[in-house]
Amino acid sequence: MRSRTLTLFACLGVLGGSSLACKRRDTLPPVVFTPLDEAGDASTVHDAPAWPVPARAQLDNQALVYWQHEPESPGFHVRLLLPTTMPNGEILRAVDVLLAARTLESRLAATLERRAVEVALSFAPGRIEVVLSGPNASFRAALARLAVVAGTVPTDKERARGQGRAVKDYRVPRAVDVATVDVIARLIQRPPSSELIGREELFSTERRVDWRTFTDPRRAVLIVHTGLPADEGTELLAALAAKWPASRGDEESLTALQRLRPAWPEPVGSRTMLVESNVAPLHVVAPNVDVARGSPTLVLGRIIPTPTAVERAQARLAQRIVQEALDARLEFSGPFAVFLVRVPLLHSDSKRAVDRALADLGELAQTEHTRGRLTQAARLWLGARLVAQSLDGEDWTALWSESMDLSRTDVEIPHALAREAETMLAITPDVLSAWMREWMDPQNGQGGWTWSVAGVDDAARNALAELAKLEASEWPP
Amino acid sequence: MGAPPTDASSTDFPSTELPPTNAASTDAASNDTQPIEPATGSELTVRPRLAPGETAAVEERLPSGLRVVIVRDDTLPVAAVVLAIGTGTHDDPHEYPGLVQALAYHLLAGNYELRPGAALAAVHDVGGFATLAVGAAQVRFESLVPVSSLERVLWVESQRLRAPTVNRNLWLKSLAYAHDERGRQPVVPRSAWAAAWADPGLAHDGHDLGRAVLEKLRAMNDRQISAQLARLFAYDRATLIVVAPGEPQGWATKIRPLFADLPRASRGPSTVSAVPPSTANLRNVPVAGGDGQRFVWPVPARPGAGVWAKVFCDVLNRQKRTREEPPKLRVHCAVDEEPLRQVVLVRVHGADDPVAALEQRLVRLGTGRDLRNLDRRRAHRLRHLHYDLRLPLTMASWLAQVEPPWPAVPASDDPASSLVPLRALTGESSLEAMTSWSLVDAGFTLPNAWRLVEPATAEAQP
């Protein structure tokens, strides 16, 4: 399950903008699977799934399907991915995304939970993911229900049920959430108030996403992990396509990443640092939502370009090294990643906490770590990912989703995790050291840092004013 | 390295014999002891043979007495390892409830090969997941690791029970950890649980390390602790289960040398979960608050028996009241899934004669609509069992909690000799083979049950 922090990214997306004239037919059009690439099965690498390359098909309704066949699997996983940017370029607000997602979830769960199918939601940069998991006996029913739910507009009652789920699970954001959203919004140039959900807008009954556009199969990617071979699933998919029509418009075939990858804004060329010279202003957040009482938190972050697999592996390994000392996070979306460090201000001396965090970060960036330490950090990350996936149900579609964020093209996706594992384990201390000095040193490396703080009182504010110029960050509604 | 002998000179610490596995009924007036009729799956006392194309598991017994089970799972490159020891809180000496729990935690303190915490670090340092489960009749060390670290974890398990380090500081730390572990509470009163299993050790809460008990445990000296560890935690009463990618026989050849230097087993394998023999009549067990409306059956740990108990409960809970029955009659059934000590609890409300009412319900199970429901629920549970066991750690933990009635073969150079059908180990085979009438054979009849009554009632009714 992706971090809630990245609910923010749910509002980003890019869509090629296509339309399809939908024709009713008496017979189901055939579903033709084509190989994703000719490279064959993903290489067997320890600490990465050794799965066969999936078969791919574009259905008659333009939905893109990846079919992962695991022989003798007793169950299935089906993952529907939808972008959170509408075809007209409108980036949905987080609240709209959540309400639509919860409506999808509740409509599916109403029927499928009786058949022992679990329905779950996941959020990733620029997209939502609805996951159905269950025993093989329920596979057909799951696909049939998915088609109905995606292909029909929910009734008011169904929307209300979805809203009820969202309200039930709502948690008042804490200072750390607010500061994190503020930093990310600045980095990706989005209004922060669109990225965090307030209680009032959650209760509003006026918010409605254009359902048919939101679930348009031309925007959708479906990943299936099942014991059924692809050629035995064509009839099921053809029936799914028939019940889930596309909106009218031009026909265009887009890859999975073209449908789902958010449009990253070009970095604005900021040279701001966090220590000594050209220090970025520290934004003191005054959000327009209720914030839970609790400790204040400062969050600092930056965008890191990760155009190649090697740089993505370096970024991940660097984050794992930093995480041994600090609360450091990294989230990829293909050619870019967002790097964050959270600094809880638990003690009365807020400045000292921040000074220490910055000093630690700088020292970690400047240190050439031993080969043993790098290997240990890489193995821990790679192993923990696999073990977590095993405990969560051994869902190949979840790993596929993660692989998408590590890839530039669809062809790279099946091999992305194995490539990441190989690359991480091959990184040498001097290479990583050079990379960290450039991208993780808040004093001497590349500029482009920003930071925000939330939940501080006047005393902490005065102390932090010694670090940087304070600027109020007020969120307009 | 041989296990140190039990120190008979530890006079402050009486040794405790294991409870007999087939204790006679505690109903003193009944001299009619009838052995339980074997279930329809009685052919499973013979080691099952592998059919062509059937998924196989390795099951063998090493010269040290350790039973090894290996299953293949290629879905992800992760491996589950469970070391299950046939020792539990029911082995606590009477004066030291909680000792087994404390000793189990103390095994995390390492030995001459493993520094304190090294066993856990071997799992955590590679991103793995580890747990310790202390039950009434079993202690399990479970771990899930990337398969690249499996050999290391297997080595750790081969060392875990050998001459654990014992010193005062480590012992006090172990007691602190053990004190925090509360354990689960059974759904039946403990005295009833103990009676149903003819296992007096179940009558106490082995997870509750109260102040008085802690003081006694703290006062134990190193020799006493070592003696109890050697007595209770030995490889000849353990099973090692591995669920991992790759050929099971390949892993077997790697596992055998790890335990080759252990002394040969001095005793045969114990059947910890054999159900006591039944009698001709329903038996009473006095419990505080016993109202005569609750009935308990022990459930053996044979493959499939636990699921069959759930099928029994599924159908019993769905039976419709007939016109002849009292208008307020309600019957509710639940299964307590304590490993190797499962019980079924049935409550009968709203009947003047709960025994007669229950008897009628049990008779109905074998006829008409209930008979069809039994088959439907059996098929339903069977389908879901196959799905539920898809994850390696779930499979390994499941296999640790069943005791097949057939003997494990000694490890040999013939790889085929150690293969058994996986479905036989998980219980799927026996669930398929059982018919509805097996319900009777499975022991869910009144003579096999214990009725919970008030103490005064138990005295009045022999």
PDB file of N, CA and C in Angstrom, chain A residues 21-77:
ATOM      1  N   ALA A  21     -15.187   6.013 -31.303  1.00  0.00           N
ATOM      2  CA  ALA A  21     -16.581   5.811 -31.638  1.00  0.00           C
ATOM      3  C   ALA A  21     -16.936   4.398 -31.241  1.00  0.00           C
ATOM      4  N   CYS A  22     -17.879   4.237 -30.303  1.00  0.00           N
ATOM      5  CA  CYS A  22     -18.191   2.914 -29.769  1.00  0.00           C
ATOM      6  C   CYS A  22     -19.292   2.291 -30.595  1.00  0.00           C
ATOM      7  N   LYS A  23     -19.099   1.079 -31.082  1.00  0.00           N
ATOM      8  CA  LYS A  23     -20.106   0.430 -31.908  1.00  0.00           C
ATOM      9  C   LYS A  23     -20.645  -0.766 -31.145  1.00  0.00           C
ATOM     10  N   ARG A  24     -21.931  -0.979 -31.221  1.00  0.00           N
ATOM     11  CA  ARG A  24     -22.520  -2.154 -30.631  1.00  0.00           C
ATOM     12  C   ARG A  24     -22.368  -3.301 -31.614  1.00  0.00           C
ATOM     13  N   ARG A  25     -22.010  -4.449 -31.118  1.00  0.00           N
ATOM     14  CA  ARG A  25     -21.823  -5.578 -32.015  1.00  0.00           C
ATOM     15  C   ARG A  25     -22.582  -6.763 -31.449  1.00  0.00           C
ATOM     16  N   ASP A  26     -22.987  -7.654 -32.353  1.00  0.00           N
ATOM     17  CA  ASP A  26     -23.711  -8.823 -31.903  1.00  0.00           C
ATOM     18  C   ASP A  26     -22.770  -9.874 -31.360  1.00  0.00           C
ATOM     19  N   THR A  27     -21.592  -9.986 -31.841  1.00  0.00           N
ATOM     20  CA  THR A  27     -20.635 -10.946 -31.329  1.00  0.00           C
ATOM     21  C   THR A  27     -19.501 -10.199 -30.652  1.00  0.00           C
ATOM     22  N   LEU A  28     -18.892 -10.883 -29.665  1.00  0.00           N
ATOM     23  CA  LEU A  28     -17.811 -10.228 -28.937  1.00  0.00           C
ATOM     24  C   LEU A  28     -16.564 -10.180 -29.818  1.00  0.00           C
ATOM     25  N   PRO A  29     -15.972  -9.038 -29.939  1.00  0.00           N
ATOM     26  CA  PRO A  29     -14.773  -8.945 -30.764  1.00  0.00           C
ATOM     27  C   PRO A  29     -13.634  -9.731 -30.124  1.00  0.00           C
ATOM     28  N   PRO A  30     -12.771 -10.280 -30.949  1.00  0.00           N
ATOM     29  CA  PRO A  30     -11.714 -11.111 -30.395  1.00  0.00           C
ATOM     30  C   PRO A  30     -10.699 -10.276 -29.624  1.00  0.00           C
ATOM     31  N   VAL A  31     -10.087 -10.902 -28.649  1.00  0.00           N
ATOM     32  CA  VAL A  31      -9.016 -10.274 -27.897  1.00  0.00           C
ATOM     33  C   VAL A  31      -7.729 -10.938 -28.338  1.00  0.00           C
ATOM     34  N   VAL A  32      -6.793 -10.139 -28.791  1.00  0.00           N
ATOM     35  CA  VAL A  32      -5.547 -10.682 -29.315  1.00  0.00           C
ATOM     36  C   VAL A  32      -4.410 -10.237 -28.412  1.00  0.00           C
ATOM     37  N   PHE A  33      -3.707 -11.206 -27.875  1.00  0.00           N
ATOM     38  CA  PHE A  33      -2.554 -10.900 -27.042  1.00  0.00           C
ATOM     39  C   PHE A  33      -1.292 -10.831 -27.893  1.00  0.00           C
ATOM     40  N   THR A  34      -0.469  -9.828 -27.599  1.00  0.00           N
ATOM     41  CA  THR A  34       0.825  -9.740 -28.268  1.00  0.00           C
ATOM     42  C   THR A  34       1.900  -9.701 -27.199  1.00  0.00           C
ATOM     43  N   PRO A  35       3.101 -10.184 -27.543  1.00  0.00           N
ATOM     44  CA  PRO A  35       4.165 -10.133 -26.544  1.00  0.00           C
ATOM     45  C   PRO A  35       4.571  -8.691 -26.279  1.00  0.00           C
ATOM     46  N   LEU A  36       4.934  -8.427 -25.060  1.00  0.00           N
ATOM     47  CA  LEU A  36       5.330  -7.074 -24.681  1.00  0.00           C
ATOM     48  C   LEU A  36       6.659  -6.722 -25.339  1.00  0.00           C
ATOM     49  N   ASP A  37       7.576  -7.691 -25.323  1.00  0.00           N
ATOM     50  CA  ASP A  37       8.821  -7.485 -26.047  1.00  0.00           C
ATOM     51  C   ASP A  37       9.387  -8.842 -26.383  1.00  0.00           C
ATOM     52  N   GLU A  38      10.461  -8.845 -27.125  1.00  0.00           N
ATOM     53  CA  GLU A  38      11.033 -10.100 -27.549  1.00  0.00           C
ATOM     54  C   GLU A  38      12.167 -10.533 -26.646  1.00  0.00           C
ATOM     55  N   ALA A  39      12.330  -9.818 -25.538  1.00  0.00           N
ATOM     56  CA  ALA A  39      13.500 -10.109 -24.706  1.00  0.00           C
ATOM     57  C   ALA A  39      13.332 -11.372 -23.895  1.00  0.00           C
ATOM     58  N   GLY A  40      12.150 -11.934 -23.902  1.00  0.00           N
ATOM     59  CA  GLY A  40      11.969 -13.168 -23.157  1.00  0.00           C
ATOM     60  C   GLY A  40      11.720 -12.919 -21.680  1.00  0.00           C
ATOM     61  N   ASP A  41      11.726 -13.979 -20.903  1.00  0.00           N
ATOM     62  CA  ASP A  41      11.418 -13.862 -19.492  1.00  0.00           C
ATOM     63  C   ASP A  41      12.441 -13.007 -18.778  1.00  0.00           C
ATOM     64  N   ALA A  42      11.986 -12.374 -17.729  1.00  0.00           N
ATOM     65  CA  ALA A  42      12.885 -11.569 -16.907  1.00  0.00           C
ATOM     66  C   ALA A  42      13.983 -12.465 -16.351  1.00  0.00           C
ATOM     67  N   SER A  43      15.173 -11.950 -16.324  1.00  0.00           N
ATOM     68  CA  SER A  43      16.296 -12.761 -15.863  1.00  0.00           C
ATOM     69  C   SER A  43      16.115 -13.133 -14.409  1.00  0.00           C
ATOM     70  N   THR A  44      16.660 -14.257 -14.060  1.00  0.00           N
ATOM     71  CA  THR A  44      16.547 -14.704 -12.678  1.00  0.00           C
ATOM     72  C   THR A  44      17.581 -13.982 -11.842  1.00  0.00           C
ATOM     73  N   VAL A  45      17.139 -13.128 -11.006  1.00  0.00           N
ATOM     74  CA  VAL A  45      18.021 -12.365 -10.130  1.00  0.00           C
ATOM     75  C   VAL A  45      17.496 -12.565  -8.727  1.00  0.00           C
ATOM     76  N   HIS A  46      18.413 -12.846  -7.829  1.00  0.00           N
ATOM     77  CA  HIS A  46      17.974 -12.946  -6.447  1.00  0.00           C
ATOM     78  C   HIS A  46      17.344 -11.624  -6.045  1.00  0.00           C
ATOM     79  N   ASP A  47      16.418 -11.694  -5.130  1.00  0.00           N
ATOM     80  CA  ASP A  47      15.799 -10.506  -4.548  1.00  0.00           C
ATOM     81  C   ASP A  47      14.939  -9.741  -5.546  1.00  0.00           C
ATOM     82  N   ALA A  48      14.496 -10.373  -6.600  1.00  0.00           N
ATOM     83  CA  ALA A  48      13.536  -9.762  -7.510  1.00  0.00           C
ATOM     84  C   ALA A  48      12.672 -10.893  -8.065  1.00  0.00           C
ATOM     85  N   PRO A  49      11.406 -10.595  -8.345  1.00  0.00           N
ATOM     86  CA  PRO A  49      10.550 -11.692  -8.807  1.00  0.00           C
ATOM     87  C   PRO A  49      11.014 -12.214 -10.161  1.00  0.00           C
ATOM     88  N   ALA A  50      11.011 -13.516 -10.279  1.00  0.00           N
ATOM     89  CA  ALA A  50      11.388 -14.143 -11.553  1.00  0.00           C
ATOM     90  C   ALA A  50      10.106 -14.524 -12.258  1.00  0.00           C
ATOM     91  N   TRP A  51       9.438 -13.546 -12.816  1.00  0.00           N
ATOM     92  CA  TRP A  51       8.148 -13.818 -13.435  1.00  0.00           C
ATOM     93  C   TRP A  51       8.283 -13.823 -14.944  1.00  0.00           C
ATOM     94  N   PRO A  52       7.390 -14.530 -15.646  1.00  0.00           N
ATOM     95  CA  PRO A  52       7.446 -14.498 -17.104  1.00  0.00           C
ATOM     96  C   PRO A  52       6.919 -13.143 -17.598  1.00  0.00           C
ATOM     97  N   VAL A  53       7.415 -12.731 -18.738  1.00  0.00           N
ATOM     98  CA  VAL A  53       6.946 -11.479 -19.331  1.00  0.00           C
ATOM     99  C   VAL A  53       5.466 -11.638 -19.668  1.00  0.00           C
ATOM    100  N   PRO A  54       4.635 -10.672 -19.299  1.00  0.00           N
ATOM    101  CA  PRO A  54       3.206 -10.865 -19.499  1.00  0.00           C
ATOM    102  C   PRO A  54       2.812 -10.686 -20.958  1.00  0.00           C
ATOM    103  N   ALA A  55       1.640 -11.191 -21.256  1.00  0.00           N
ATOM    104  CA  ALA A  55       1.042 -10.933 -22.561  1.00  0.00           C
ATOM    105  C   ALA A  55       0.248  -9.642 -22.479  1.00  0.00           C
ATOM    106  N   ARG A  56       0.163  -8.948 -23.612  1.00  0.00           N
ATOM    107  CA  ARG A  56      -0.512  -7.643 -23.614  1.00  0.00           C
ATOM    108  C   ARG A  56      -1.602  -7.659 -24.657  1.00  0.00           C
ATOM    109  N   ALA A  57      -2.689  -6.997 -24.364  1.00  0.00           N
ATOM    110  CA  ALA A  57      -3.768  -6.875 -25.354  1.00  0.00           C
ATOM    111  C   ALA A  57      -4.457  -5.532 -25.169  1.00  0.00           C
ATOM    112  N   GLN A  58      -4.899  -4.975 -26.302  1.00  0.00           N
ATOM    113  CA  GLN A  58      -5.764  -3.798 -26.215  1.00  0.00           C
ATOM    114  C   GLN A  58      -7.156  -4.271 -26.598  1.00  0.00           C
ATOM    115  N   LEU A  59      -8.079  -4.079 -25.679  1.00  0.00           N
ATOM    116  CA  LEU A  59      -9.419  -4.591 -25.899  1.00  0.00           C
ATOM    117  C   LEU A  59     -10.168  -3.713 -26.894  1.00  0.00           C
ATOM    118  N   ASP A  60     -11.321  -4.187 -27.254  1.00  0.00           N
ATOM    119  CA  ASP A  60     -12.131  -3.452 -28.208  1.00  0.00           C
ATOM    120  C   ASP A  60     -12.549  -2.086 -27.674  1.00  0.00           C
ATOM    121  N   ASN A  61     -12.626  -1.980 -26.340  1.00  0.00           N
ATOM    122  CA  ASN A  61     -12.998  -0.685 -25.768  1.00  0.00           C
ATOM    123  C   ASN A  61     -11.764   0.173 -25.471  1.00  0.00           C
ATOM    124  N   GLN A  62     -10.608  -0.264 -25.974  1.00  0.00           N
ATOM    125  CA  GLN A  62      -9.334   0.464 -25.851  1.00  0.00           C
ATOM    126  C   GLN A  62      -8.660   0.305 -24.495  1.00  0.00           C
ATOM    127  N   ALA A  63      -9.259  -0.438 -23.576  1.00  0.00           N
ATOM    128  CA  ALA A  63      -8.549  -0.698 -22.316  1.00  0.00           C
ATOM    129  C   ALA A  63      -7.315  -1.534 -22.613  1.00  0.00           C
ATOM    130  N   LEU A  64      -6.256  -1.237 -21.904  1.00  0.00           N
ATOM    131  CA  LEU A  64      -4.993  -1.958 -22.096  1.00  0.00           C
ATOM    132  C   LEU A  64      -4.873  -3.005 -20.998  1.00  0.00           C
ATOM    133  N   VAL A  65      -4.592  -4.225 -21.382  1.00  0.00           N
ATOM    134  CA  VAL A  65      -4.548  -5.328 -20.421  1.00  0.00           C
ATOM    135  C   VAL A  65      -3.168  -5.961 -20.461  1.00  0.00           C
ATOM    136  N   TYR A  66      -2.621  -6.206 -19.268  1.00  0.00           N
ATOM    137  CA  TYR A  66      -1.418  -7.023 -19.132  1.00  0.00           C
ATOM    138  C   TYR A  66      -1.812  -8.276 -18.366  1.00  0.00           C
ATOM    139  N   TRP A  67      -1.493  -9.411 -18.928  1.00  0.00           N
ATOM    140  CA  TRP A  67      -1.944 -10.689 -18.350  1.00  0.00           C
ATOM    141  C   TRP A  67      -0.726 -11.449 -17.856  1.00  0.00           C
ATOM    142  N   GLN A  68      -0.642 -11.604 -16.515  1.00  0.00           N
ATOM    143  CA  GLN A  68       0.485 -12.325 -15.919  1.00  0.00           C
ATOM    144  C   GLN A  68       0.004 -13.716 -15.523  1.00  0.00           C
ATOM    145  N   HIS A  69       0.533 -14.706 -16.188  1.00  0.00           N
ATOM    146  CA  HIS A  69       0.093 -16.073 -15.959  1.00  0.00           C
ATOM    147  C   HIS A  69       1.045 -16.763 -14.994  1.00  0.00           C
ATOM    148  N   GLU A  70       0.519 -17.243 -13.878  1.00  0.00           N
ATOM    149  CA  GLU A  70       1.294 -18.062 -12.957  1.00  0.00           C
ATOM    150  C   GLU A  70       0.616 -19.422 -12.897  1.00  0.00           C
ATOM    151  N   PRO A  71       1.220 -20.446 -13.501  1.00  0.00           N
ATOM    152  CA  PRO A  71       0.573 -21.762 -13.539  1.00  0.00           C
ATOM    153  C   PRO A  71       0.238 -22.264 -12.143  1.00  0.00           C
ATOM    154  N   GLU A  72      -0.931 -22.841 -12.028  1.00  0.00           N
ATOM    155  CA  GLU A  72      -1.395 -23.473 -10.787  1.00  0.00           C
ATOM    156  C   GLU A  72      -1.613 -22.490  -9.652  1.00  0.00           C
ATOM    157  N   SER A  73      -1.692 -21.245  -9.950  1.00  0.00           N
ATOM    158  CA  SER A  73      -2.010 -20.301  -8.879  1.00  0.00           C
ATOM    159  C   SER A  73      -3.440 -20.555  -8.404  1.00  0.00           C
ATOM    160  N   PRO A  74      -3.673 -20.657  -7.106  1.00  0.00           N
ATOM    161  CA  PRO A  74      -5.033 -20.937  -6.635  1.00  0.00           C
ATOM    162  C   PRO A  74      -5.921 -19.704  -6.596  1.00  0.00           C
ATOM    163  N   GLY A  75      -5.347 -18.555  -6.854  1.00  0.00           N
ATOM    164  CA  GLY A  75      -6.147 -17.342  -6.762  1.00  0.00           C
ATOM    165  C   GLY A  75      -5.779 -16.367  -7.859  1.00  0.00           C
ATOM    166  N   PHE A  76      -6.407 -15.216  -7.824  1.00  0.00           N
ATOM    167  CA  PHE A  76      -6.168 -14.198  -8.836  1.00  0.00           C
ATOM    168  C   PHE A  76      -6.028 -12.834  -8.167  1.00  0.00           C
ATOM    169  N   HIS A  77      -5.409 -11.926  -8.907  1.00  0.00           N
ATOM    170  CA  HIS A  77      -5.405 -10.501  -8.549  1.00  0.00           C
ATOM    171  C   HIS A  77      -5.698  -9.724  -9.828  1.00  0.00           C
TER     172      HIS A  77
END
